[in-house]
Tab-separated table of C-alpha atoms and ligand atoms in Angstrom:
chain	number	residue	atom	x	y	z
A	20	MET	CA	0.251	0.321	0.269
A	21	ILE	CA	0.567	3.641	-0.373
A	22	LEU	CA	0.602	6.656	2.496
A	23	VAL	CA	-0.710	9.607	1.495
A	24	THR	CA	-0.481	12.409	4.340
A	25	GLY	CA	-3.263	15.211	3.974
A	26	GLY	CA	-5.094	13.034	1.730
A	27	ALA	CA	-8.447	14.952	3.270
A	28	GLY	CA	-7.717	18.242	1.664
A	29	PHE	CA	-8.182	19.249	-1.531
A	30	ILE	CA	-5.477	17.671	-4.288
A	31	GLY	CA	-5.076	14.708	-1.517
A	32	SER	CA	-8.730	13.604	-1.968
A	33	ASN	CA	-8.524	14.017	-5.648
A	34	PHE	CA	-5.783	12.136	-5.465
A	35	VAL	CA	-7.013	9.373	-3.375
A	36	LEU	CA	-9.998	9.004	-5.169
A	37	ASP	CA	-8.537	8.669	-8.511
A	38	TRP	CA	-5.861	6.382	-7.467
A	39	LEU	CA	-8.378	3.966	-6.086
A	40	ALA	CA	-10.314	4.513	-9.497
A	41	GLN	CA	-7.324	3.286	-11.187
A	42	LEU	CA	-5.034	1.060	-9.309
A	43	ASP	CA	-6.107	-1.356	-6.780
A	44	GLU	CA	-3.313	-0.664	-4.363
A	45	PRO	CA	-4.789	0.286	-0.964
A	46	VAL	CA	-3.827	3.805	0.705
A	47	LEU	CA	-3.553	4.648	4.214
A	48	ASN	CA	-4.409	8.068	4.740
A	49	LEU	CA	-3.399	10.105	7.442
A	50	ASP	CA	-4.560	13.584	7.633
A	51	LEU	CA	-5.336	16.011	10.429
A	52	LEU	CA	-8.402	17.237	9.901
A	53	THR	CA	-7.841	20.817	10.191
A	54	TYR	CA	-10.113	23.506	8.574
A	55	ALA	CA	-9.058	22.383	5.372
A	56	GLY	CA	-9.267	18.824	5.637
A	57	ASN	CA	-12.740	17.095	4.790
A	58	LEU	CA	-13.933	13.574	4.825
A	59	GLU	CA	-17.001	14.618	2.783
A	60	ASN	CA	-14.280	14.621	-0.354
A	61	LEU	CA	-13.869	10.799	0.532
A	62	SER	CA	-17.969	9.786	1.241
A	63	SER	CA	-17.544	7.814	-1.719
A	64	LEU	CA	-14.911	5.362	-0.206
A	65	GLU	CA	-16.896	4.912	2.956
A	66	HIS	CA	-17.318	1.041	2.146
A	67	ASP	CA	-14.325	0.847	0.261
A	68	LEU	CA	-11.729	-1.498	2.229
A	69	ARG	CA	-8.838	-0.077	0.208
A	70	HIS	CA	-8.984	2.819	1.660
A	71	ILE	CA	-7.846	3.277	6.054
A	72	PHE	CA	-8.575	6.755	6.892
A	73	VAL	CA	-6.249	7.734	10.345
A	74	LYS	CA	-6.701	10.755	12.102
A	75	GLY	CA	-3.613	12.362	12.974
A	76	GLY	CA	-0.189	14.553	12.342
A	77	ILE	CA	2.639	14.241	10.201
A	78	GLY	CA	4.779	15.557	13.463
A	79	ASP	CA	3.336	12.703	15.611
A	80	THR	CA	6.529	10.942	16.680
A	81	LYS	CA	4.386	7.979	18.354
A	82	LEU	CA	1.772	7.664	15.284
A	83	VAL	CA	3.411	8.065	12.879
A	84	PRO	CA	6.217	5.367	13.294
A	85	GLU	CA	3.500	2.397	14.379
A	86	LEU	CA	1.463	3.180	10.994
A	87	LEU	CA	4.092	2.780	9.264
A	88	GLN	CA	5.222	-0.579	11.241
A	89	LYS	CA	1.677	-1.986	11.180
A	90	HIS	CA	1.163	-1.353	7.152
A	91	LYS	CA	4.171	-1.197	5.592
A	92	PRO	CA	3.847	1.099	2.938
A	93	ARG	CA	5.996	1.439	-0.008
A	94	ALA	CA	5.491	4.975	-0.561
A	95	VAL	CA	4.803	7.740	1.097
A	96	ILE	CA	3.181	10.963	-0.322
A	97	ASN	CA	3.579	14.028	1.384
A	98	PHE	CA	0.776	16.691	0.709
A	99	ALA	CA	-0.293	17.510	4.203
A	100	ALA	CA	0.499	21.118	4.505
A	101	GLU	CA	-1.214	24.548	5.993
A	102	SER	CA	-1.860	25.786	2.171
A	103	HIS	CA	-3.001	29.516	2.160
A	104	VAL	CA	-0.779	32.053	1.301
A	105	ASP	CA	-3.281	34.658	3.573
A	106	ARG	CA	-3.269	32.492	6.489
A	107	SER	CA	0.265	32.444	6.306
A	108	ILE	CA	0.220	36.625	6.349
A	109	HIS	CA	-2.086	36.646	9.223
A	110	GLY	CA	-0.688	33.654	11.080
A	111	PRO	CA	2.599	31.961	10.305
A	112	GLU	CA	2.991	30.014	13.504
A	113	ASP	CA	1.286	27.205	11.618
A	114	PHE	CA	2.492	26.950	8.704
A	115	ILE	CA	6.180	26.642	10.555
A	116	GLN	CA	4.962	23.817	12.721
A	117	THR	CA	3.362	21.841	9.904
A	118	ASN	CA	5.489	22.641	6.906
A	119	VAL	CA	8.942	22.884	8.697
A	120	VAL	CA	8.482	20.724	11.892
A	121	GLY	CA	6.021	18.622	10.795
A	122	THR	CA	8.004	17.301	7.985
A	123	PHE	CA	11.275	17.092	9.518
A	124	HIS	CA	9.267	14.780	12.253
A	125	LEU	CA	7.693	13.232	9.361
A	126	LEU	CA	11.194	12.305	7.222
A	127	GLU	CA	13.036	11.026	10.606
A	128	SER	CA	9.746	8.385	11.237
A	129	VAL	CA	10.471	7.538	7.174
A	130	ARG	CA	14.157	7.651	7.555
A	131	ALA	CA	13.781	4.835	10.714
A	132	TYR	CA	11.095	2.724	9.441
A	133	TRP	CA	13.220	2.926	5.289
A	134	ALA	CA	16.491	1.786	7.396
A	135	GLY	CA	14.554	-1.243	8.365
A	136	LEU	CA	13.375	-2.508	5.397
A	137	ASP	CA	14.916	-5.488	3.789
A	138	GLU	CA	17.416	-4.374	0.568
A	139	LYS	CA	15.250	-4.906	-1.996
A	140	ALA	CA	12.341	-3.421	-0.216
A	141	GLN	CA	14.615	-0.439	0.514
A	142	SER	CA	15.358	0.228	-3.017
A	143	ASP	CA	11.535	0.142	-4.357
A	144	PHE	CA	10.374	2.304	-2.034
A	145	ARG	CA	9.880	6.460	-2.459
A	146	PHE	CA	9.131	9.274	-0.458
A	147	LEU	CA	7.441	11.989	-2.728
A	148	HIS	CA	6.970	15.069	-1.442
A	149	ILE	CA	3.891	18.009	-2.940
A	150	SER	CA	5.586	21.378	-3.391
A	151	THR	CA	4.612	24.753	-4.977
A	152	ASP	CA	6.129	26.755	-7.812
A	153	GLU	CA	5.714	29.476	-5.292
A	154	VAL	CA	9.393	28.701	-3.572
A	155	TYR	CA	10.891	30.426	-7.101
A	156	GLY	CA	9.526	33.477	-5.934
A	157	THR	CA	7.984	36.130	-8.616
A	158	LEU	CA	9.131	37.117	-12.194
A	159	GLY	CA	8.731	39.978	-14.368
A	160	ALA	CA	6.775	39.939	-17.482
A	161	ASN	CA	9.286	38.871	-19.823
A	162	ASP	CA	11.482	36.899	-17.718
A	163	PRO	CA	11.473	32.753	-18.808
A	164	ALA	CA	9.246	30.611	-16.534
A	165	PHE	CA	10.803	28.471	-14.120
A	166	THR	CA	12.554	25.521	-14.384
A	167	GLU	CA	13.959	23.075	-11.660
A	168	ALA	CA	17.496	25.330	-11.920
A	169	THR	CA	15.462	28.406	-10.984
A	170	PRO	CA	17.123	29.700	-7.556
A	171	TYR	CA	14.584	29.734	-4.448
A	172	ALA	CA	13.075	32.874	-3.131
A	173	PRO	CA	10.327	32.514	-1.132
A	174	ASN	CA	8.504	35.712	-0.300
A	175	SER	CA	5.455	34.650	2.006
A	176	PRO	CA	5.681	32.405	5.430
A	177	TYR	CA	3.998	29.732	2.923
A	178	SER	CA	6.475	29.790	0.264
A	179	ALA	CA	9.148	30.257	2.695
A	180	SER	CA	7.949	27.136	4.952
A	181	LYS	CA	7.620	25.404	1.782
A	182	ALA	CA	11.118	26.132	0.677
A	183	ALA	CA	12.412	24.765	4.501
A	184	SER	CA	10.493	21.263	3.757
A	185	ASP	CA	12.173	21.141	0.107
A	186	HIS	CA	15.628	21.647	1.290
A	187	LEU	CA	15.170	19.432	4.109
A	188	VAL	CA	13.892	16.499	1.755
A	189	ARG	CA	17.064	17.008	-0.678
A	190	ALA	CA	18.999	16.737	2.270
A	191	TYR	CA	17.802	13.192	3.570
A	192	HIS	CA	18.659	11.811	0.161
A	193	HIS	CA	21.881	13.488	-0.218
A	194	THR	CA	23.285	12.925	3.670
A	195	TYR	CA	21.043	9.376	4.470
A	196	GLY	CA	20.534	8.203	0.871
A	197	LEU	CA	16.512	8.411	1.530
A	198	PRO	CA	14.569	7.706	-2.134
A	199	VAL	CA	13.182	10.843	-2.079
A	200	LEU	CA	11.013	12.666	-5.116
A	201	THR	CA	9.805	16.328	-5.073
A	202	THR	CA	6.955	17.875	-7.143
A	203	ASN	CA	6.676	22.051	-7.657
A	204	CYS	CA	3.855	22.386	-9.361
A	205	SER	CA	1.424	25.614	-10.523
A	206	ASN	CA	-2.145	26.961	-9.044
A	207	ASN	CA	-4.657	23.884	-8.930
A	208	TYR	CA	-8.340	24.261	-9.663
A	209	GLY	CA	-10.891	21.633	-9.988
A	210	PRO	CA	-13.790	20.073	-7.571
A	211	TYR	CA	-13.434	19.645	-3.410
A	212	HIS	CA	-10.918	23.346	-3.902
A	213	PHE	CA	-11.734	24.803	-0.519
A	214	PRO	CA	-13.183	28.615	-0.756
A	215	GLU	CA	-10.597	30.424	0.095
A	216	LYS	CA	-8.972	30.458	-2.595
A	217	LEU	CA	-9.226	32.384	-5.916
A	218	ILE	CA	-11.378	30.010	-7.928
A	219	PRO	CA	-14.002	28.694	-5.790
A	220	LEU	CA	-14.081	31.752	-3.091
A	221	CYS	CA	-15.315	33.703	-6.388
A	222	LEU	CA	-17.963	31.146	-8.029
A	223	LEU	CA	-19.557	31.152	-4.306
A	224	ASN	CA	-19.581	34.673	-3.736
A	225	ALA	CA	-20.838	35.400	-7.624
A	226	MET	CA	-23.598	32.413	-6.765
A	227	ASN	CA	-24.615	34.114	-3.176
A	228	GLY	CA	-24.899	37.975	-4.802
A	229	LYS	CA	-21.792	39.046	-2.853
A	230	PRO	CA	-18.401	40.815	-3.599
A	231	ILE	CA	-15.954	39.364	-6.094
A	232	PRO	CA	-12.885	40.275	-4.338
A	233	ILE	CA	-10.342	40.967	-6.546
A	234	TYR	CA	-6.420	42.440	-5.095
A	235	GLY	CA	-4.900	45.361	-6.161
A	236	ASP	CA	-5.063	45.623	-10.120
A	237	GLY	CA	-5.928	41.980	-10.428
A	238	GLN	CA	-2.686	41.830	-13.205
A	239	GLN	CA	-1.074	39.069	-11.370
A	240	ILE	CA	-0.296	36.237	-13.342
A	241	ARG	CA	-0.484	32.662	-12.147
A	242	ASP	CA	-0.333	29.193	-14.184
A	243	TRP	CA	-3.111	27.459	-14.020
A	244	LEU	CA	-3.322	22.893	-13.978
A	245	PHE	CA	-6.541	21.058	-13.389
A	246	VAL	CA	-6.434	19.333	-10.015
A	247	LYS	CA	-6.604	15.794	-11.901
A	248	ASP	CA	-3.546	16.594	-14.392
A	249	HIS	CA	-1.519	17.183	-11.358
A	250	CYS	CA	-2.608	13.784	-9.803
A	251	SER	CA	-1.886	12.126	-13.246
A	252	ALA	CA	1.964	14.064	-12.569
A	253	ILE	CA	2.311	12.730	-8.690
A	254	ARG	CA	1.534	8.954	-10.594
A	255	ARG	CA	4.516	9.505	-13.478
A	256	VAL	CA	6.873	10.309	-10.913
A	257	LEU	CA	5.660	8.076	-8.020
A	258	ALA	CA	6.220	5.408	-10.793
A	259	ASP	CA	9.465	6.518	-13.196
A	260	GLY	CA	10.797	9.409	-11.467
A	261	LYS	CA	14.685	9.754	-10.711
A	262	LEU	CA	15.857	9.369	-7.265
A	263	GLY	CA	16.587	13.066	-5.257
A	264	GLU	CA	15.218	14.720	-8.450
A	265	THR	CA	12.604	17.731	-8.630
A	266	TYR	CA	10.408	17.959	-11.159
A	267	ASN	CA	8.260	21.071	-12.147
A	268	VAL	CA	4.416	21.123	-12.835
A	269	GLY	CA	2.114	23.162	-14.804
A	270	GLY	CA	-0.241	23.270	-17.092
A	271	TRP	CA	1.502	26.135	-20.002
A	272	ASN	CA	-1.730	28.101	-19.116
A	273	GLU	CA	-0.627	31.747	-17.901
A	274	LYS	CA	-3.543	33.906	-16.989
A	275	ALA	CA	-4.075	37.364	-15.538
A	276	ASN	CA	-6.620	36.489	-11.948
A	277	LEU	CA	-9.212	39.223	-13.593
A	278	ASP	CA	-8.988	37.108	-16.900
A	279	VAL	CA	-9.665	34.041	-14.609
A	280	VAL	CA	-12.548	35.528	-12.616
A	281	ASN	CA	-14.000	37.184	-15.797
A	282	THR	CA	-14.155	33.836	-17.924
A	283	LEU	CA	-15.794	32.417	-14.450
A	284	CYS	CA	-18.341	35.201	-14.483
A	285	ASP	CA	-19.003	33.975	-17.996
A	286	ILE	CA	-19.341	30.760	-17.521
A	287	LEU	CA	-22.456	31.131	-15.265
A	288	ASP	CA	-23.855	34.237	-17.120
A	289	GLU	CA	-24.367	31.137	-19.427
A	290	LEU	CA	-25.160	28.624	-17.087
A	291	LYS	CA	-27.092	30.143	-14.150
A	292	PRO	CA	-28.011	33.401	-15.799
A	293	ARG	CA	-28.472	36.168	-12.873
A	294	ALA	CA	-32.480	36.760	-12.065
A	295	ASP	CA	-31.678	40.725	-13.248
A	296	GLY	CA	-30.596	39.797	-16.277
A	297	LEU	CA	-27.040	41.248	-15.669
A	298	SER	CA	-23.416	39.658	-15.969
A	299	TYR	CA	-21.911	38.539	-12.645
A	300	LYS	CA	-19.011	40.743	-13.371
A	301	ALA	CA	-21.137	43.605	-11.859
A	302	GLN	CA	-20.228	41.965	-8.708
A	303	ILE	CA	-16.208	42.429	-9.249
A	304	THR	CA	-14.834	44.498	-6.519
A	305	PHE	CA	-11.167	45.275	-6.292
A	306	VAL	CA	-9.765	45.521	-3.068
A	307	LYS	CA	-6.616	46.219	-0.655
A	308	ASP	CA	-3.635	44.302	-2.187
A	309	ARG	CA	-1.844	41.495	-0.651
A	310	PRO	CA	0.874	42.397	1.335
A	311	GLY	CA	3.886	41.161	-0.542
A	312	HIS	CA	2.101	40.133	-3.526
A	313	ASP	CA	4.311	37.606	-6.265
A	314	ARG	CA	3.476	39.717	-9.459
A	315	ARG	CA	3.857	36.556	-11.573
A	316	TYR	CA	4.351	32.461	-11.499
A	317	ALA	CA	4.932	30.410	-14.747
A	318	ILE	CA	5.696	26.814	-14.795
A	319	ASP	CA	8.415	25.451	-17.844
A	320	ALA	CA	7.092	21.922	-17.779
A	321	THR	CA	9.910	20.758	-19.842
A	322	LYS	CA	11.513	18.057	-17.990
A	323	ILE	CA	8.413	16.070	-16.669
A	324	GLU	CA	7.264	16.065	-20.552
A	325	ARG	CA	10.799	14.940	-21.862
A	326	GLU	CA	11.393	12.226	-19.369
A	327	LEU	CA	8.474	10.924	-18.240
A	328	GLY	CA	6.074	11.386	-21.288
A	329	TRP	CA	3.743	13.431	-18.385
A	330	LYS	CA	1.047	16.389	-20.493
A	331	PRO	CA	-1.746	17.698	-19.259
A	332	GLN	CA	-5.316	16.546	-20.203
A	333	GLU	CA	-7.449	19.204	-19.655
A	334	THR	CA	-6.697	23.131	-21.067
A	335	PHE	CA	-7.645	25.657	-19.049
A	336	GLU	CA	-11.119	26.241	-20.939
A	337	THR	CA	-12.268	22.877	-20.870
A	338	GLY	CA	-10.813	22.456	-17.169
A	339	ILE	CA	-12.754	25.475	-15.682
A	340	ARG	CA	-16.142	24.953	-17.437
A	341	LYS	CA	-16.179	21.350	-15.463
A	342	THR	CA	-15.099	23.314	-12.689
A	343	VAL	CA	-17.731	25.912	-12.807
A	344	ILE	CA	-20.245	22.568	-13.425
A	345	TRP	CA	-18.848	20.813	-10.669
A	346	TYR	CA	-19.876	23.391	-7.996
A	347	LEU	CA	-22.719	23.760	-9.352
A	348	GLU	CA	-23.823	19.996	-9.094
A	349	ASN	CA	-22.421	19.990	-5.501
A	350	GLN	CA	-23.991	22.417	-3.838
A	351	PRO	CA	-24.633	20.309	-0.423
A	352	TRP	CA	-21.152	20.117	-0.400
A	353	VAL	CA	-20.669	23.858	-1.167
A	354	ALA	CA	-23.069	24.368	1.939
A	355	ASN	CA	-21.264	22.840	4.391
A	356	VAL	CA	-17.675	23.942	3.965
A	357	ALA	CA	-19.159	27.837	3.530
A	358	SER	CA	-20.641	27.470	7.357
A	359	GLY	CA	-18.417	28.012	10.582
A	360	ASP	CA	-15.144	28.736	11.061
A	361	TYR	CA	-14.855	29.646	7.318
A	362	ARG	CA	-17.582	32.234	7.498
A	363	GLN	CA	-14.970	33.721	10.501
A	364	TRP	CA	-11.760	33.529	8.321
A	365	LEU	CA	-14.036	36.346	5.500
A	366	ASN	CA	-14.839	38.069	7.945
A	367	LYS	CA	-10.968	38.604	9.300
A	368	GLN	CA	-9.599	39.100	5.523
A	369	TYR	CA	-12.196	41.076	3.703
A	370	VAL	CA	-14.255	42.825	6.234
B	105	NAD	P1	-5.511	21.788	1.539
B	105	NAD	O1	-5.302	22.981	2.526
B	105	NAD	O2	-6.564	21.554	1.289
B	105	NAD	O3	-4.944	20.502	2.314
B	105	NAD	C1	-4.227	20.338	3.448
B	105	NAD	C2	-4.487	19.037	4.010
B	105	NAD	O4	-3.558	18.652	4.894
B	105	NAD	C3	-5.528	19.037	4.763
B	105	NAD	O5	-6.572	18.217	4.672
B	105	NAD	C4	-4.790	19.233	6.397
B	105	NAD	O6	-5.982	18.728	7.006
B	105	NAD	C5	-4.097	18.742	6.316
B	105	NAD	N1	-3.194	18.576	7.351
B	105	NAD	C6	-2.772	20.014	7.959
B	105	NAD	N2	-1.610	19.968	8.765
B	105	NAD	C7	-1.751	18.344	8.684
B	105	NAD	C8	-0.418	17.746	9.650
B	105	NAD	N3	-0.264	18.701	10.560
B	105	NAD	N4	-0.745	16.366	9.620
B	105	NAD	C9	-1.454	15.598	8.721
B	105	NAD	N5	-2.538	16.424	7.742
B	105	NAD	C10	-2.290	17.963	7.808
B	105	NAD	O7	-4.365	21.491	0.901
B	105	NAD	P2	-3.790	21.771	-0.622
B	105	NAD	O8	-4.412	23.111	-1.400
B	105	NAD	O9	-4.530	20.380	-1.307
B	105	NAD	O10	-2.347	21.294	-1.100
B	105	NAD	C11	-1.866	19.827	-0.590
B	105	NAD	C12	-0.410	20.106	-0.968
B	105	NAD	O11	0.114	20.631	-2.640
B	105	NAD	C13	0.163	21.338	-0.068
B	105	NAD	O12	1.847	20.749	0.457
B	105	NAD	C14	0.785	22.109	-1.061
B	105	NAD	O13	1.363	23.193	0.075
B	105	NAD	C15	1.229	21.426	-2.008
B	105	NAD	N6	0.634	22.626	-3.159
B	105	NAD	C16	-0.755	23.095	-3.727
B	105	NAD	C17	-1.052	23.792	-4.893
B	105	NAD	C18	-2.242	24.418	-5.239
B	105	NAD	O14	-2.736	25.442	-5.883
B	105	NAD	N7	-3.445	23.880	-3.922
B	105	NAD	C19	-0.322	24.086	-5.549
B	105	NAD	C20	1.144	23.700	-5.711
B	105	NAD	C21	1.666	22.459	-4.640
B	106	DAU	O1	1.289	28.913	-6.951
B	106	DAU	C1	1.127	27.619	-6.481
B	106	DAU	C2	0.103	28.162	-4.628
B	106	DAU	O2	-1.126	28.556	-5.498
B	106	DAU	C3	0.167	27.036	-3.645
B	106	DAU	O3	1.337	26.386	-3.378
B	106	DAU	C4	-0.835	27.351	-2.703
B	106	DAU	O4	-0.946	26.363	-1.455
B	106	DAU	C5	-2.723	27.724	-3.626
B	106	DAU	O5	-3.106	28.280	-2.056
B	106	DAU	C6	-1.889	28.698	-4.680
B	106	DAU	O6	-1.568	30.148	-4.211
B	106	DAU	P1	-2.001	31.745	-4.359
B	106	DAU	O7	-1.759	32.504	-3.739
B	106	DAU	O8	-1.350	31.566	-5.591
B	106	DAU	O9	-3.584	30.972	-4.356
B	106	DAU	P2	-4.856	32.294	-4.040
B	106	DAU	O10	-6.302	31.168	-4.420
B	106	DAU	O11	-4.794	32.457	-2.790
B	106	DAU	O12	-4.610	33.061	-5.156
B	106	DAU	C7	-4.646	33.433	-6.519
B	106	DAU	C8	-4.371	34.678	-6.896
B	106	DAU	O13	-5.220	35.527	-7.011
B	106	DAU	C9	-3.446	35.457	-5.990
B	106	DAU	O14	-2.800	36.530	-6.931
B	106	DAU	C10	-4.048	36.057	-5.147
B	106	DAU	C11	-5.373	36.535	-5.769
B	106	DAU	N1	-6.704	37.268	-5.119
B	106	DAU	C12	-6.860	35.915	-3.905
B	106	DAU	C13	-7.793	35.768	-3.066
B	106	DAU	C14	-8.146	34.530	-2.329
B	106	DAU	C15	-7.414	38.022	-5.461
B	106	DAU	O15	-7.273	38.815	-5.998
B	106	DAU	N2	-8.722	37.798	-4.337
B	106	DAU	C16	-8.590	37.452	-3.617
B	106	DAU	O16	-9.545	36.726	-2.771
C-alpha cells in the first residue's frame, strides 16, 4: 500500500479518489483534519476497504512510526501542509509547525522505517514530497518561466515554509540516501477546492450575490492546472521519477487573475444567469492588495514532459468549465464547507 498524508484536503482527496479509481493498491490516509481537511470529499469511499483513514498529524512521533510498522507502505506521498498564503500572512506559526517541523518529524519517522527494510524493499521505497512553484519567488513580465534550476527565493511565510521543507527532503536524500522525489506545481483548481482560494471563493460569492474580491489591480499572473492533471503527474513521478530529482508541474496556462474571474463570470452567465439579467461581472470589486503579493508565476514543465512523457489533459477552458459545473452540481458540499470557521475567516480577511 501507499501512505498519503493530507489526503482529506483539496489535492490529496482528488489524488486518493483517482488512485483508487485506477489501481487496486490500498491507500492509508493520514490527515489531521484541520479546517482544510474534509472527509466529505471521500464519502464515496465509505465502504471501500482499500481506503484506511487515520486522523493524526505528520509530526506525531508516536503515531507515524506505529502506522509505518503496521502497514508497511512502499511509498509515502506528502501532501499535508498549511497551504493558504493569506492565512500565512495573518499567522505564520502554524505554517512553520506543519510545513517545516512536521515535515522534519515525518522524514525522521520515515528514515527510521526505511532503514529497517530489507535491501529490495529499501530500493523500491519512495518518499514523494508535494511542493509548489511559489518557492521560486516572483517573475517580471518578460522573465523566462521557472525551471528546476531556478534558485529558490520565497516571498511569503507560506512559500518560505514550503522551501524549508523542500530543502529538508533534498538533504535527507543527499545525507542519508532516503529515496526522495519532489514535485513543484503551479496553481491547481477543480472539484473539492476549499473556498478560501481565488476560484472557488469567487464562484461562491458570485452565486450568493456577494462582492467578488480582486486584490490590487488583478493583473497578477498565475499558471493554472486542473487538479486531476496534477494527480496524473504525481503518479508518473512516483512510478518513474529519478531519485533525488525535482520535477516542475504546470499547465502552460498563464492567466491574469482578472481574466480568470471574467471567464468564471462568463460561464456562470451562460449556465446560471442572474435573475436581473446583469452579468456576474457587476459583482467584481477591487480590494486591498495582498502584502508582498508575487506578481507572476510561470512553470516550464519541459522536464516532466520530456523525461516522463506526462502532459496535461485539460486546457484552461475545458478544466474551468468542468469546475464551474461541479460547483453548480454539488451545492450540499458547498453549503457544508461554507459554514462555521469559514465565515470567521471571511470576516477577518475581507471586512
Ligand atoms: P489543503 O489546504 O486543501 O489540504 C491540506 C490537508 O493537509 C488538509 O486535509 C489538512 O487537514 C491536512 N493537514 C494539515 N496539517 C496537517 C498535519 N500536521 N498532519 C496531517 N495533515 C495535515 O491543501 P492543498 O491545496 O490540497 O495542497 C496540498 C499540497 O500541495 C500542499 O503541500 C501544498 O503546498 C501543495 N500545493 C498546492 C497547490 C494548490 O494550488 N493548491 C499547488 C502546488 C502545491
Ligand atoms: O502557485 C501554487 C500555489 O497556489 C500553492 O502553493 C498554494 O497552496 C495555493 O493556495 C495557490 O497560492 P495562490 O496565492 O496563488 O492562490 P490564491 O487562490 O490564494 O490566489 C490566487 C491569486 O488570486 C493570487 O494572485 C491572489 C489573488 N486573489 C486571491 C484571493 C483569495 C484575489 O485577487 N482575491 C482573493 O480573494
